[in-house]
Coordinates of C-alpha atoms and ligand atoms in Angstrom, one line a residue:
M64 CA -20.4 17.9 -8.8
I65 CA -17.3 15.8 -8.6
E66 CA -14.0 17.6 -9.1
V67 CA -10.6 15.9 -9.6
R68 CA -7.5 17.9 -8.6
R69 CA -4.0 16.5 -9.2
V70 CA -1.9 16.9 -6.0
G71 CA 1.5 15.3 -6.3
R72 CA 4.3 15.1 -8.8
G73 CA 3.1 12.6 -11.4
I74 CA 0.9 10.8 -8.9
G75 CA -1.9 11.6 -6.5
A76 CA -5.4 13.2 -7.0
E77 CA -7.8 14.7 -4.6
I78 CA -11.5 14.3 -5.1
H79 CA -13.9 17.0 -4.1
G80 CA -17.7 17.4 -4.1
V81 CA -18.6 13.8 -3.2
D82 CA -19.9 11.8 -0.2
V83 CA -18.6 8.2 -0.7
K84 CA -21.7 6.9 1.1
T85 CA -24.0 8.0 -1.7
L86 CA -21.8 7.9 -4.9
D87 CA -23.8 6.9 -8.0
D88 CA -22.2 4.6 -10.6
A89 CA -21.4 7.4 -13.1
T90 CA -19.6 9.5 -10.4
F91 CA -17.8 6.5 -9.0
A92 CA -16.6 5.7 -12.6
V93 CA -15.0 9.2 -12.7
L94 CA -13.3 8.6 -9.4
Y95 CA -12.1 5.2 -10.4
R96 CA -10.7 6.6 -13.7
A97 CA -8.8 9.2 -11.7
W98 CA -7.4 6.5 -9.5
L99 CA -6.1 4.5 -12.5
D100 CA -4.6 7.6 -13.9
C101 CA -3.0 8.9 -10.7
N102 CA -2.3 5.7 -8.6
V103 CA -3.5 7.3 -5.3
V104 CA -6.8 9.0 -4.6
V105 CA -7.7 11.1 -1.6
V106 CA -11.3 11.9 -0.7
P107 CA -11.3 14.4 2.2
G108 CA -14.0 15.2 4.7
Q109 CA -15.9 11.9 4.9
E110 CA -18.0 10.9 7.9
L111 CA -18.2 7.1 7.8
G112 CA -19.2 4.2 10.1
V113 CA -17.5 0.8 9.7
R114 CA -20.2 -0.5 7.4
D115 CA -20.1 2.6 5.2
F116 CA -16.3 2.2 4.8
L117 CA -16.7 -1.5 4.0
R118 CA -19.5 -0.9 1.5
Y119 CA -17.5 1.8 -0.3
S120 CA -14.3 -0.3 -0.3
R121 CA -16.1 -3.2 -1.9
R122 CA -16.8 -1.1 -5.0
F123 CA -13.0 -1.5 -5.8
G124 CA -12.9 -5.3 -5.4
V125 CA -12.9 -8.0 -2.8
I126 CA -11.9 -7.2 0.8
H127 CA -9.2 -9.6 2.1
P128 CA -8.6 -9.9 5.9
H129 CA -5.0 -9.1 6.8
P130 CA -2.9 -12.0 8.1
S131 CA -2.0 -10.0 11.2
K132 CA -4.9 -11.2 13.4
M133 CA -3.8 -9.3 16.5
T134 CA -4.5 -5.9 14.7
R135 CA -7.9 -6.8 13.3
H136 CA -11.0 -4.9 14.3
P137 CA -12.6 -7.1 17.1
D138 CA -16.0 -7.1 15.4
Y139 CA -15.1 -6.7 11.7
P140 CA -12.1 -8.9 10.9
E141 CA -11.8 -7.4 7.3
I142 CA -10.7 -4.2 9.0
T143 CA -7.2 -3.7 10.3
L144 CA -6.7 -1.1 13.0
L145 CA -3.6 1.0 12.6
G146 CA -2.2 2.8 15.6
V147 CA -4.5 1.0 18.2
N148 CA -2.9 -0.6 21.3
K149 CA 0.5 0.9 20.5
V150 CA 1.3 1.2 24.2
G151 CA 1.5 -2.2 26.0
P152 CA 0.3 -2.9 29.5
D153 CA 3.9 -2.3 30.7
G154 CA 3.7 1.3 29.3
Q155 CA 6.2 0.5 26.5
L156 CA 5.7 1.7 23.0
D157 CA 5.1 -1.3 20.7
M158 CA 7.4 -0.4 17.8
A159 CA 5.8 -3.0 15.4
I160 CA 2.5 -1.1 15.7
Y161 CA 4.0 2.5 16.0
R162 CA 6.4 2.0 13.0
R163 CA 4.0 -0.2 10.9
G164 CA 4.7 0.4 7.3
A165 CA 7.6 2.8 8.1
E166 CA 10.7 0.5 7.6
D167 CA 10.9 0.4 3.8
W168 CA 9.2 1.6 0.7
H169 CA 6.8 -1.2 -0.2
T170 CA 3.8 -2.6 -1.9
D171 CA 1.2 -4.4 0.1
G172 CA 0.6 -8.1 -0.3
A173 CA 3.6 -9.1 -2.5
Y174 CA 3.8 -12.1 -0.2
D175 CA 0.5 -13.4 -1.6
Q176 CA 0.0 -15.4 -4.8
A177 CA -2.6 -12.8 -5.7
P178 CA -1.2 -9.6 -4.3
F179 CA -3.4 -6.8 -3.2
K180 CA -5.0 -4.6 -5.8
A181 CA -5.5 -1.8 -3.4
T182 CA -5.2 -0.6 0.1
Q183 CA -7.7 1.9 1.6
L184 CA -7.4 3.9 4.8
Y185 CA -9.8 6.1 6.7
A186 CA -8.4 8.5 9.2
L187 CA -10.1 8.6 12.6
A188 CA -7.4 10.4 14.6
V189 CA -4.5 12.4 13.3
P190 CA -1.5 13.7 15.3
S191 CA -0.7 17.4 15.6
T192 CA 2.5 16.9 13.6
G193 CA 4.2 14.2 11.5
G194 CA 2.6 10.8 10.6
N195 CA 2.4 11.5 6.9
T196 CA 2.2 8.7 4.3
L197 CA 4.6 8.9 1.3
F198 CA 3.8 7.5 -2.1
A199 CA 5.8 6.9 -5.3
S200 CA 5.0 5.7 -8.7
M201 CA 6.2 2.2 -10.0
Y202 CA 5.6 3.4 -13.5
A203 CA 8.1 6.3 -13.0
A204 CA 10.5 3.8 -11.5
Y205 CA 10.2 1.5 -14.5
E206 CA 10.5 4.3 -17.0
A207 CA 13.7 5.7 -15.4
L208 CA 15.5 2.3 -15.5
P209 CA 18.4 2.3 -18.0
S210 CA 17.5 0.2 -21.0
R211 CA 20.2 -2.4 -20.2
L212 CA 18.5 -3.0 -16.9
K213 CA 15.0 -3.1 -18.4
Q214 CA 16.3 -5.8 -20.8
R215 CA 18.0 -7.7 -18.0
L216 CA 14.8 -7.7 -15.9
E217 CA 12.4 -8.6 -18.6
G218 CA 10.9 -12.1 -17.8
R219 CA 12.7 -12.3 -14.4
H220 CA 10.7 -13.1 -11.3
G221 CA 11.2 -12.0 -7.7
V222 CA 10.7 -14.5 -4.9
F223 CA 8.7 -12.8 -2.1
T224 CA 7.5 -13.8 1.4
Y225 CA 6.0 -12.1 4.4
G226 CA 8.7 -10.4 6.4
G227 CA 11.4 -11.0 3.7
R228 CA 15.0 -11.4 4.5
R229 CA 14.7 -9.7 7.9
K230 CA 11.9 -12.1 8.9
A231 CA 9.8 -9.2 10.2
T232 CA 6.8 -11.1 11.5
A233 CA 6.1 -9.4 14.8
L234 CA 2.5 -8.6 13.9
L235 CA 1.7 -12.2 13.1
N236 CA 0.6 -14.9 15.6
A237 CA 3.3 -17.6 16.1
E238 CA 1.3 -20.2 14.1
D239 CA 1.0 -17.8 11.1
R240 CA 4.7 -17.1 10.6
D241 CA 5.4 -19.9 8.2
W242 CA 5.0 -18.5 4.6
K243 CA 5.5 -20.2 1.4
P244 CA 7.4 -17.9 -0.9
V245 CA 5.6 -16.8 -4.1
L246 CA 6.9 -15.5 -7.5
H247 CA 6.0 -12.3 -9.3
P248 CA 7.4 -10.8 -12.4
I249 CA 9.7 -7.8 -11.5
I250 CA 8.4 -6.0 -14.6
R251 CA 4.7 -6.2 -14.1
V252 CA 2.1 -5.1 -16.6
H253 CA -0.8 -3.4 -14.9
P254 CA -3.9 -5.4 -15.8
E255 CA -6.2 -2.3 -16.2
T256 CA -3.9 0.4 -17.6
G257 CA -1.6 -2.0 -19.6
R258 CA 1.4 0.1 -18.4
K259 CA 4.7 -1.5 -17.3
A260 CA 5.8 -1.0 -13.6
L261 CA 8.8 -1.9 -11.5
Y262 CA 7.1 -4.4 -9.1
F263 CA 9.6 -4.7 -6.3
D264 CA 9.6 -4.7 -2.5
P265 CA 13.0 -4.7 -0.6
G266 CA 11.4 -5.8 2.7
K267 CA 9.5 -8.8 1.2
I268 CA 11.9 -10.0 -1.6
L269 CA 14.1 -13.0 -0.8
C270 CA 15.9 -13.2 -4.1
I271 CA 15.6 -12.8 -7.8
D272 CA 14.7 -16.3 -9.2
E273 CA 17.3 -18.2 -11.1
L274 CA 20.2 -15.9 -10.3
E275 CA 23.3 -16.7 -8.2
E276 CA 23.1 -15.3 -4.7
Q277 CA 25.7 -12.6 -5.2
E278 CA 24.1 -11.4 -8.4
S279 CA 20.7 -11.5 -6.9
D280 CA 21.8 -9.5 -3.8
A281 CA 23.5 -6.9 -6.0
L282 CA 20.4 -6.5 -8.2
I283 CA 18.1 -6.2 -5.2
A284 CA 20.4 -3.4 -3.8
E285 CA 20.4 -1.6 -7.2
L286 CA 16.6 -1.8 -7.6
T287 CA 16.2 -0.6 -4.0
E288 CA 18.1 2.6 -5.0
R289 CA 16.0 3.0 -8.2
M290 CA 12.5 2.8 -6.7
I291 CA 11.8 6.4 -6.0
Q292 CA 11.8 9.0 -8.8
P293 CA 11.5 12.7 -8.1
D294 CA 8.7 13.1 -10.7
G295 CA 6.6 10.3 -9.3
Q296 CA 6.0 11.3 -5.7
Y297 CA 3.2 12.4 -3.4
R298 CA 3.3 13.1 0.4
H299 CA 0.0 12.8 2.1
R300 CA -0.6 15.0 5.1
W301 CA -3.6 13.4 6.9
R302 CA -6.7 15.2 8.1
K303 CA -9.3 13.5 10.1
G304 CA -12.0 12.2 7.7
D305 CA -9.6 11.5 4.8
V306 CA -10.2 8.4 2.8
V307 CA -7.1 7.4 0.8
I308 CA -6.8 4.5 -1.6
W309 CA -3.6 3.4 -3.3
D310 CA -3.0 1.0 -6.2
N311 CA -0.5 -1.6 -5.1
R312 CA 0.1 -2.6 -8.7
C313 CA 1.7 0.7 -9.6
S314 CA 2.7 2.5 -6.4
Y315 CA 5.0 2.1 -3.5
H316 CA 4.3 3.7 -0.1
K317 CA 5.8 4.2 3.3
A318 CA 4.6 5.6 6.6
A319 CA 6.8 8.4 7.8
G320 CA 6.7 6.8 11.3
D321 CA 7.7 10.0 13.0
Y322 CA 4.7 11.4 15.0
P323 CA 4.7 12.1 18.7
P324 CA 4.2 8.6 20.2
E325 CA 2.0 10.0 23.0
E326 CA -0.6 11.2 20.4
D327 CA -3.2 9.2 18.6
R328 CA -2.9 8.3 14.9
I329 CA -5.6 5.9 14.1
H330 CA -6.9 4.5 10.8
W331 CA -9.3 1.8 9.6
R332 CA -7.6 -0.1 6.8
V333 CA -8.7 -2.7 4.3
S334 CA -6.7 -4.8 1.7
I335 CA -8.6 -5.2 -1.5
K336 CA -8.0 -7.9 -4.1
E337 CA -9.1 -8.1 -7.7
R338 CA -12.5 -9.8 -8.4
A339 CA -12.1 -13.3 -9.8
Ligands
LIG267 O1 0.1 4.1 8.2 C1 0.5 4.4 7.1 O2 0.8 5.5 6.7 C2 0.6 3.3 6.0 C3 0.9 2.0 6.6 C4 1.0 0.9 5.6 O3 2.1 0.7 5.0 C5 -0.2 0.2 5.2 O4 -1.2 0.4 5.8 O5 -0.1 -0.7 4.3
LIG268 FE1 1.8 -0.9 3.5

């Protein structure tokens, strides 16, 4: 019997009593509903092969290969490997791999015209300490905005690109580093829940469209401060066999990036888009 337990403050749910390899449609519908309600869903204790993970992930939408070709699974390009090859042939720690996802709170795929609906990870190796993933609710961020700011942002668009203002493109091949910026509404209505969220990503945004540079920079700084609300947070402490899926339309996340670098922390990862 499927059991849904809330885990964080305002976001996060853990699902018990299921094997994601054999979920029937009715049980999947319960899990999916919990995901829409809680933004992040954890399914512990799963034993999956690559094909099992891909098959289960496709129940949420269409898998989209990540633009970072050098971190793709050699046989399954839809899968990104996290934490693999983090030590180079010279024995140096590759910080772009070790600190992947740890620089800023962010939402995945804001650089795409059709941003990612979801990201799903499966934990293959977990360090003895650290290496958590932190989550925060975009709904909580929106709801906590002062009403003058809500009004000011209504109808405004952010201009986003891969790597943002820092041009952080170390994981891309040289020929893939040229991105055309895309626009997304900063106040975004979630297509399935109908709720408003603060859709923002300080590491990918270039500017707020149609504002003078100074005003845009000041607004970006203010929004960066307002992303994380105490009542919309969940810290995930990984166990081997955890499957975790987050909704990029209503949650931010960030890797803690703090585990012992000599230890393994390895995940399979997929980006999932909406079905057309
Ligand atoms: O490794 C993690 O904890 C999350 C990394 C990340 O930001 C991602 O996979 O999108
Ligand atoms: Fe991410």
